[in-house]
Short mmCIF file of C-alpha atoms in Angstrom, two decimals:
data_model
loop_
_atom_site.label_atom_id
_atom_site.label_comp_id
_atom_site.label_asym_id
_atom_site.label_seq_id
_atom_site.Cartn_x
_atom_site.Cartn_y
_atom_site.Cartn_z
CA UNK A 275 0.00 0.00 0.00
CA UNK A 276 1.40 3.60 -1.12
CA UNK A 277 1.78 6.24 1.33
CA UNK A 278 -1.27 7.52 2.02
CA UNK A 279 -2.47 10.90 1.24
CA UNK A 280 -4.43 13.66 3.44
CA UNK A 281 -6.47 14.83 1.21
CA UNK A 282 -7.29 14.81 -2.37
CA UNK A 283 -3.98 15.60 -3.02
CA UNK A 284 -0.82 14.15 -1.30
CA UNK A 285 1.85 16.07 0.14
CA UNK A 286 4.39 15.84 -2.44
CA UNK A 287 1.64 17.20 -5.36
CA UNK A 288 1.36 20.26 -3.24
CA UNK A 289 4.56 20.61 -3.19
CA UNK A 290 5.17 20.26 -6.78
CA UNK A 291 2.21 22.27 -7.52
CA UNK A 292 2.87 25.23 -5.65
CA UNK A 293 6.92 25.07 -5.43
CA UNK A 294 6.91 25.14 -2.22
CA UNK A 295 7.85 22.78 0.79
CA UNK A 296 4.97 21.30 3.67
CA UNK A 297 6.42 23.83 6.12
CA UNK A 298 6.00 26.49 4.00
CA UNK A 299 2.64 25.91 2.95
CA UNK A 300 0.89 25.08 6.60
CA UNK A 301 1.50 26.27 9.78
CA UNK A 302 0.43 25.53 13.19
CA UNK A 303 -3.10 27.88 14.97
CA UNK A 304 -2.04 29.09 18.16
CA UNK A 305 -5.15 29.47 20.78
CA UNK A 306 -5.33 32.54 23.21
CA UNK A 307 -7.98 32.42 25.27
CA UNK A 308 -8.47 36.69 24.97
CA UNK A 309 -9.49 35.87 21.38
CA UNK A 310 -11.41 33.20 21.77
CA UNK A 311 -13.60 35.19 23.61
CA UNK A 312 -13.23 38.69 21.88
CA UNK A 313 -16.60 39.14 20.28
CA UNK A 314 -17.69 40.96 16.90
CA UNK A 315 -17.88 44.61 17.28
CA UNK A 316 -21.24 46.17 17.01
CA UNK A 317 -22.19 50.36 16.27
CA UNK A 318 -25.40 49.84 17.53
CA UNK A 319 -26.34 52.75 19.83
CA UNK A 320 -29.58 52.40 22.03
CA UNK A 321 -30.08 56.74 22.11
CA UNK A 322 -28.83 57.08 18.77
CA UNK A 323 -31.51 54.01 17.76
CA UNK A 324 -34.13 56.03 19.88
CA UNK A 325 -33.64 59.46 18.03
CA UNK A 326 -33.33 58.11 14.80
CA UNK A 327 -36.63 56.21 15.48
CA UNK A 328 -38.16 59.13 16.73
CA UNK A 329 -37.52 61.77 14.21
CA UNK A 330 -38.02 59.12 11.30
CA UNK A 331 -41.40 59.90 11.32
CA UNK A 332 -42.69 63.35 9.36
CA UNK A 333 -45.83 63.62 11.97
CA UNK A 334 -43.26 63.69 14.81
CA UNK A 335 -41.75 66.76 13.07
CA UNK A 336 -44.58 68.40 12.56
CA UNK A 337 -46.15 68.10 16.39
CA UNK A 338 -42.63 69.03 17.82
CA UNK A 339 -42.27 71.96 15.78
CA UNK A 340 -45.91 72.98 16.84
CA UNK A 341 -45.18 72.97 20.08
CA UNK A 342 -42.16 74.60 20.44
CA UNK A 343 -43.81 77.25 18.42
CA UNK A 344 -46.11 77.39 20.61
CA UNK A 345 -44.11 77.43 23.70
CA UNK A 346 -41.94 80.29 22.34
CA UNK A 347 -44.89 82.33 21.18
CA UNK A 348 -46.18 82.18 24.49
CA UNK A 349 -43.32 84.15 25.87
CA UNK A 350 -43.05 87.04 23.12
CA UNK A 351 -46.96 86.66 22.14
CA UNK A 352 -48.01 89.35 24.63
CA UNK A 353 -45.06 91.95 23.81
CA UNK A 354 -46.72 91.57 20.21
CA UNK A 355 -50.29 92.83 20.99
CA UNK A 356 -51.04 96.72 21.49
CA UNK A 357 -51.10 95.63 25.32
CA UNK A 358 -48.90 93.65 27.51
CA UNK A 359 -49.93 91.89 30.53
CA UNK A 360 -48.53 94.60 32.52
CA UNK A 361 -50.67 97.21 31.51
CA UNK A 362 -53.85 95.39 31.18
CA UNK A 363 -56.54 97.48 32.67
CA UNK A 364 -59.97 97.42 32.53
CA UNK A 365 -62.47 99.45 30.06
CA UNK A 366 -65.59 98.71 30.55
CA UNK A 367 -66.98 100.83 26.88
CA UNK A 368 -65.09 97.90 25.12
CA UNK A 369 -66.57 95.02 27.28
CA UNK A 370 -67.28 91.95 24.26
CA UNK A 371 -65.40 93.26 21.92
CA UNK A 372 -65.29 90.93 18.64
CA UNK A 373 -61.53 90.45 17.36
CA UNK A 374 -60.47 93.19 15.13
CA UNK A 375 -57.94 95.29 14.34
CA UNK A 376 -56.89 96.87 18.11
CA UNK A 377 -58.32 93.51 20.36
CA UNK A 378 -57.03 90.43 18.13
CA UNK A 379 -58.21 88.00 20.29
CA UNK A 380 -61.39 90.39 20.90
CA UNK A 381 -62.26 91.39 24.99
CA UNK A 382 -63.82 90.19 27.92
CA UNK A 383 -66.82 90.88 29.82
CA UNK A 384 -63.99 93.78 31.50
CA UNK A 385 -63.21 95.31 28.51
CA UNK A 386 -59.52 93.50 28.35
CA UNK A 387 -57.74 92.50 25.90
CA UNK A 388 -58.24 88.71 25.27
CA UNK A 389 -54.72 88.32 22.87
CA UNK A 390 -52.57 89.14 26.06
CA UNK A 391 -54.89 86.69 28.63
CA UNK A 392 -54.84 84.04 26.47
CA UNK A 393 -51.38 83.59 25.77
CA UNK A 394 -50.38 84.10 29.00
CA UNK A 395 -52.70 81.57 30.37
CA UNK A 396 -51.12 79.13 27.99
CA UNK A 397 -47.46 79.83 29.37
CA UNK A 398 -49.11 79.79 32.94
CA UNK A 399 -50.79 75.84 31.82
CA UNK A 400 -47.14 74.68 29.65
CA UNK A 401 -45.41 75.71 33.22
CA UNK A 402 -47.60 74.13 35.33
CA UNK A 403 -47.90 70.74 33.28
CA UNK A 404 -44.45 70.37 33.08
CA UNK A 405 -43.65 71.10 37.06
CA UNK A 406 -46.00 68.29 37.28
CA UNK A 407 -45.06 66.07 34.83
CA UNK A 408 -41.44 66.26 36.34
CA UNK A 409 -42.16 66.11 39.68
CA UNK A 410 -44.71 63.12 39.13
CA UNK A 411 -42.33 60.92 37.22
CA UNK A 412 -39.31 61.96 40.14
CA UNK A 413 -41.16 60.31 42.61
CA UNK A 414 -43.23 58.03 40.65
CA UNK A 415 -39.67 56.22 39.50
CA UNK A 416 -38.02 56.83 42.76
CA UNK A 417 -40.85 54.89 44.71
CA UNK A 418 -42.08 52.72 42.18
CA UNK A 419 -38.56 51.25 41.95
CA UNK A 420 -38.25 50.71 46.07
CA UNK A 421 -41.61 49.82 46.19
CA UNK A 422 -41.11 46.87 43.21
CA UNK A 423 -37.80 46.21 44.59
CA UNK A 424 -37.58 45.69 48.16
CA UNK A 425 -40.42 43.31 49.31
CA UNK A 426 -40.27 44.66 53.39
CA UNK A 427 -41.89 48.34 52.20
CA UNK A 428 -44.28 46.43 49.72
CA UNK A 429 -47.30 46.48 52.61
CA UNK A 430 -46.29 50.05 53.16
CA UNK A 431 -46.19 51.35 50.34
CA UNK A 432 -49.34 49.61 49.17
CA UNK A 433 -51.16 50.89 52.67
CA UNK A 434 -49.95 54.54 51.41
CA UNK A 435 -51.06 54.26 48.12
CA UNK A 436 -55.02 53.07 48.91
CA UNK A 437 -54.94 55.81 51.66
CA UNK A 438 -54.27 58.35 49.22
CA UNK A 439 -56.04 57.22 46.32
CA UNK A 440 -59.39 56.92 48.10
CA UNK A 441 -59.69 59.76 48.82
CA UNK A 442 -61.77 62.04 46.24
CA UNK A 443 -58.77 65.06 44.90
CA UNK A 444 -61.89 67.58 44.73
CA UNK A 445 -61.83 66.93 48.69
CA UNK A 446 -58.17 67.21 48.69
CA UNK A 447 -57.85 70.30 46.71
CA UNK A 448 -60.72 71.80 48.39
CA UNK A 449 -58.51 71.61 51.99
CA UNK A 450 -55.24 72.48 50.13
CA UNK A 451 -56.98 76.21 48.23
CA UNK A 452 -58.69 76.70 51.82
CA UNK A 453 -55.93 76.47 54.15
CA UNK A 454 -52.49 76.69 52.48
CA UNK A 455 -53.79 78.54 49.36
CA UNK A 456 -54.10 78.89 45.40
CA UNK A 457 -51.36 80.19 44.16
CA UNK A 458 -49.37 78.64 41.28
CA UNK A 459 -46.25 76.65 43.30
CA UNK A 460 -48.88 75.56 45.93
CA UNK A 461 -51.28 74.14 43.32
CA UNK A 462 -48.13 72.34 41.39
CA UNK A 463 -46.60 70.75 45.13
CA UNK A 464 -50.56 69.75 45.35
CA UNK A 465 -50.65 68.05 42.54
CA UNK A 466 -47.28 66.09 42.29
CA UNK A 467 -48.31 64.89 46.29
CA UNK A 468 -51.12 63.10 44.70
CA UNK A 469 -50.27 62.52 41.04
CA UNK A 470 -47.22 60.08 41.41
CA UNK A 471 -49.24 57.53 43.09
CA UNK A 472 -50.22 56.24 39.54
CA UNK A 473 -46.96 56.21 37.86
CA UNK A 474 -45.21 54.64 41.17
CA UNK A 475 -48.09 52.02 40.77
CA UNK A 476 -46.87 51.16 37.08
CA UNK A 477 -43.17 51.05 37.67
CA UNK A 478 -43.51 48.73 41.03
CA UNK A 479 -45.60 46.50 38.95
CA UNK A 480 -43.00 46.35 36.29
CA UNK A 481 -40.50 45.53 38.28
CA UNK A 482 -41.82 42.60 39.55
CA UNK A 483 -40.95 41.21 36.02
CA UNK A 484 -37.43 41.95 36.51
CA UNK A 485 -36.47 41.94 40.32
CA UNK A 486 -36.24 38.14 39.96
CA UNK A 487 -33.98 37.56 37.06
CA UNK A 488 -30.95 35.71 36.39
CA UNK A 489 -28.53 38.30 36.25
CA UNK A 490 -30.24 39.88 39.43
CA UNK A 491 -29.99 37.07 41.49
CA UNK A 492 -26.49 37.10 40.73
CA UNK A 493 -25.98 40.50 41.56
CA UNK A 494 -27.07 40.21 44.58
CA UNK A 495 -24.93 37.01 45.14
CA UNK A 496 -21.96 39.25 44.79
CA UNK A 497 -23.40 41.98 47.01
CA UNK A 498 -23.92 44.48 44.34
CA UNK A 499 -26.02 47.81 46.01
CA UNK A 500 -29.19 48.40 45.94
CA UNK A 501 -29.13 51.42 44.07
CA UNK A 502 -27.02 50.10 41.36
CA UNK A 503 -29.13 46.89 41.00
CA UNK A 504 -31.96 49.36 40.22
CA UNK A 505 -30.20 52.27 38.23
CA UNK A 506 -28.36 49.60 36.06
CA UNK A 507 -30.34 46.70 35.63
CA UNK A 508 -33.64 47.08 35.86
CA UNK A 509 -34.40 51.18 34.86
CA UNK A 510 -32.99 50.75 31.39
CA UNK A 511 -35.89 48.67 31.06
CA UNK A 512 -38.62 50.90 32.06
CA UNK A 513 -37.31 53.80 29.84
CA UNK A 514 -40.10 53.89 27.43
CA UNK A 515 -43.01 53.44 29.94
CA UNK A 516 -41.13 56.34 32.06
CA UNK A 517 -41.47 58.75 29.13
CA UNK A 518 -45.40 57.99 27.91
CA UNK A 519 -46.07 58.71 31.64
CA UNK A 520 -44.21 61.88 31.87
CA UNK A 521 -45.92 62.79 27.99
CA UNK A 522 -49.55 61.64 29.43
CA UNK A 523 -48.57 63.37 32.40
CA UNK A 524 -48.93 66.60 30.72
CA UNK A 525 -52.55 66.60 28.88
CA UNK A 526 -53.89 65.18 32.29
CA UNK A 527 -52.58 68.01 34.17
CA UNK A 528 -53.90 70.53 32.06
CA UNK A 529 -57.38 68.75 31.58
CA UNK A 530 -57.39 68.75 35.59
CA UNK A 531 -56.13 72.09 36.13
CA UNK A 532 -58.88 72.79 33.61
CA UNK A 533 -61.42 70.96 35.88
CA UNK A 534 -60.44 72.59 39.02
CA UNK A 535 -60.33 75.88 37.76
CA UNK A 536 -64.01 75.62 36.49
CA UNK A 537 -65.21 74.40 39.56
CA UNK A 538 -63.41 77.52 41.49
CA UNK A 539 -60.88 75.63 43.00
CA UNK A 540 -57.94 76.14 40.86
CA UNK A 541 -55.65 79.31 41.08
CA UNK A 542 -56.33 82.43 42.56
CA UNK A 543 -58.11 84.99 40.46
CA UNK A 544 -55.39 87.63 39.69
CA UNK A 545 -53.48 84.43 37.93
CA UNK A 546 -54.51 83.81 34.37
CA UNK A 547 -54.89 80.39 33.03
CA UNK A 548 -56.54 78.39 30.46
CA UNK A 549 -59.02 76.89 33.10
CA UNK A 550 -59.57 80.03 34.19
CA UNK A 551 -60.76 81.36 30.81
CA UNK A 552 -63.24 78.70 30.30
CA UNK A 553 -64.70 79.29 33.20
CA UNK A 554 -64.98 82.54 32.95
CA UNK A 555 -66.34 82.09 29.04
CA UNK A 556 -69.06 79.93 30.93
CA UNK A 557 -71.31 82.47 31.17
CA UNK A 558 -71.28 84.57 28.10
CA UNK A 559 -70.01 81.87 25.60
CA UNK A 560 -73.30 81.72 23.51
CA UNK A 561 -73.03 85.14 22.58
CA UNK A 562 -69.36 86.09 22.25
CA UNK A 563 -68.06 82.49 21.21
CA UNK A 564 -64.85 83.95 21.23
CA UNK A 565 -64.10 83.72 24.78
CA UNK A 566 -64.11 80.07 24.82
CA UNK A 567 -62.78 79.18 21.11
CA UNK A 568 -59.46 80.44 21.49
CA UNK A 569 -58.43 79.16 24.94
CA UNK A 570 -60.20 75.53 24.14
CA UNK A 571 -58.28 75.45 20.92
CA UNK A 572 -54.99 76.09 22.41
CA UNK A 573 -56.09 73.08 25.11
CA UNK A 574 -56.63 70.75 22.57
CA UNK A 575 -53.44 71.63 20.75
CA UNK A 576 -51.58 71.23 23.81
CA UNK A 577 -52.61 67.97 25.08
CA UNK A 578 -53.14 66.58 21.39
CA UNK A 579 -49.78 67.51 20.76
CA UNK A 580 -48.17 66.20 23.72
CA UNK A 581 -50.00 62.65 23.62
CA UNK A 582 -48.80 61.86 19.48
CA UNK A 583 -45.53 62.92 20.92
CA UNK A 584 -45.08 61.01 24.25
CA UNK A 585 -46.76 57.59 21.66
CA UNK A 586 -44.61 58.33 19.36
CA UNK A 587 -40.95 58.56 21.66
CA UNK A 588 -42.19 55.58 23.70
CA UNK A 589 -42.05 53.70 20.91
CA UNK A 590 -39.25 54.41 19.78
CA UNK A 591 -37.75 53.58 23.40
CA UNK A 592 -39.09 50.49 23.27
CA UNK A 593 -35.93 48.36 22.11
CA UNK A 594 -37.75 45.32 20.63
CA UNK A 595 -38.34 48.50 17.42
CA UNK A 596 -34.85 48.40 17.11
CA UNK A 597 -34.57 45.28 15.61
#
């Protein structure tokens, strides 16, 4: 029996065919661990994925430039008008003015100048939304995440939460305008004392699908901190829910500062706001439709706005869109 060959081809034809010897031809694979277990490199960017997402889309575009339109006019909006907010006075021969040419927005039943109330009503809402919204989500992720997390303050927690949330807020708000007051701080503390019982609610739930996870477990094994278990771990995946709440957070506030203001127990009256003006329109709004179309139109904007938005960038938080 010949030598035998390796292959299709023996040893000495590859040697013949490409002139040169065995040694030259082959050589030996060293192993190192380090690159055994150096992986493929990836430019995948979670924010960058997010934005890119986000700003894909032309309604997204179109909402965000609205609003910040909006938000800007509200600041040089009543510098523009023939009167600013500082000398609004009242004339009572121009009481129900129409919109023309001097009252663009038209007057009240005080003979004001509507332009200059409404738009600073709308700054007065946009502020007080977003205190809210902030201060909501703070403490709504801040508790939710304890409350989720460490089972001893679940009964408390819980306890706090049905305390607070049975009780009607038109009682609560009632107390707060009666004995601490109406103005625009005190009604925003009110709100955030009460409002970030829902989001905390969502979050603790959420993290009951993550608290008990592999890579948890372990990190607790090796006596990783609290707070990093929960900063690292387990809020990157409540991200997107986060921002829809703090986006929904927004509308709500303003549809509930709305509310309160109608029923009187909103701010005080030398504040304008755009619950204010609707319930002052109340009265007269069958014949001078003007009081309530402008400020109700500049509601719905708002909150429309804001709720495509905060839809829209949750999604694009979410990272099973990324694939």
């Amino acid at each position: 029996m010949e030598g035998a060959k390796t292959s299709a081809y023996s040893l000495e034809d590859l040697e013949k065919k490409y002139g040169k010897s065995v040694e030259e031809l082959f050589s030996v694979a060293e192993y190192h661990p380090e690159a055994a277990e150096r992986m493929d490199f990836s430019n995948y960017s979670y924010w960058k994925t997010v934005f890119h997402k986000f700003f894909h889309k032309k309604s997204v575009i179109i909402m965000g430039s609205l609003f910040i339109l909006l938000l800007i006019f509200t600041f040089i909006a009543p510098y523009i008008g023939n009167y600013s907010l500082d000398s609004l006075h009242s004339n009572m021969r121009d009481m129900y003015l129409t919109p023309n040419s001097e009252y663009w927005f038209g007057t009240d039943n005080l003979g004001r100048d509507y332009w200059v109330q409404v738009w600073a009503a709308t700054r007065t809402s946009i502020i007080l939304s977003g205190g809210v919204a902030v201060g909501e989500c703070l403490l709504g992720v801040i508790f939710g995440l304890v409350w989720g997390y460490v089972r001893a303050l679940d009964r408390l927690f819980t306890e706090l939460y049905n305390l607070i949330s049975n009780i009607p807020n038109i009682i609560y708000m009632t107390l707060v305008g009666l004995f601490i007051g109406r103005s625009l701080g005190t009604l925003m503390i009110a709100m955030i004392l009460v409002g970030w019982l829902q989001p905390a609610r969502t979050i603790r739930n959420l993290v009951f699908l993550y608290r008990d996870r592999e890579y948890n477990l372990a990190s607790r094994c090796l006596g990783t901190k609290l707070g990093s278990v929960l900063v690292k771990n387990i809020l990157p995946f409540l991200v997107s829910v986060i921002v829809l709440q703090f986006a929904l957070s927004i509308p709500r506030t303003i549809g509930a500062e709305t509310t309160l203001s109608y029923l009187g127990l909103g701010l005080d009256s030398e504040s304008f706001s755009l619950g204010i003006l609707l319930r002052n329109a109340r009265s007269a709004v069958t014949q001078y439709p003007h009081l309530l179309i402008f400020p109700a139109s500049l509601v719905s904007i708002v909150t429309v706005t804001f709720y495509l938005l905060g839809n829209a960038f949750s999604d694009a938080c979410d990272p099973r869109n990324h694939v």
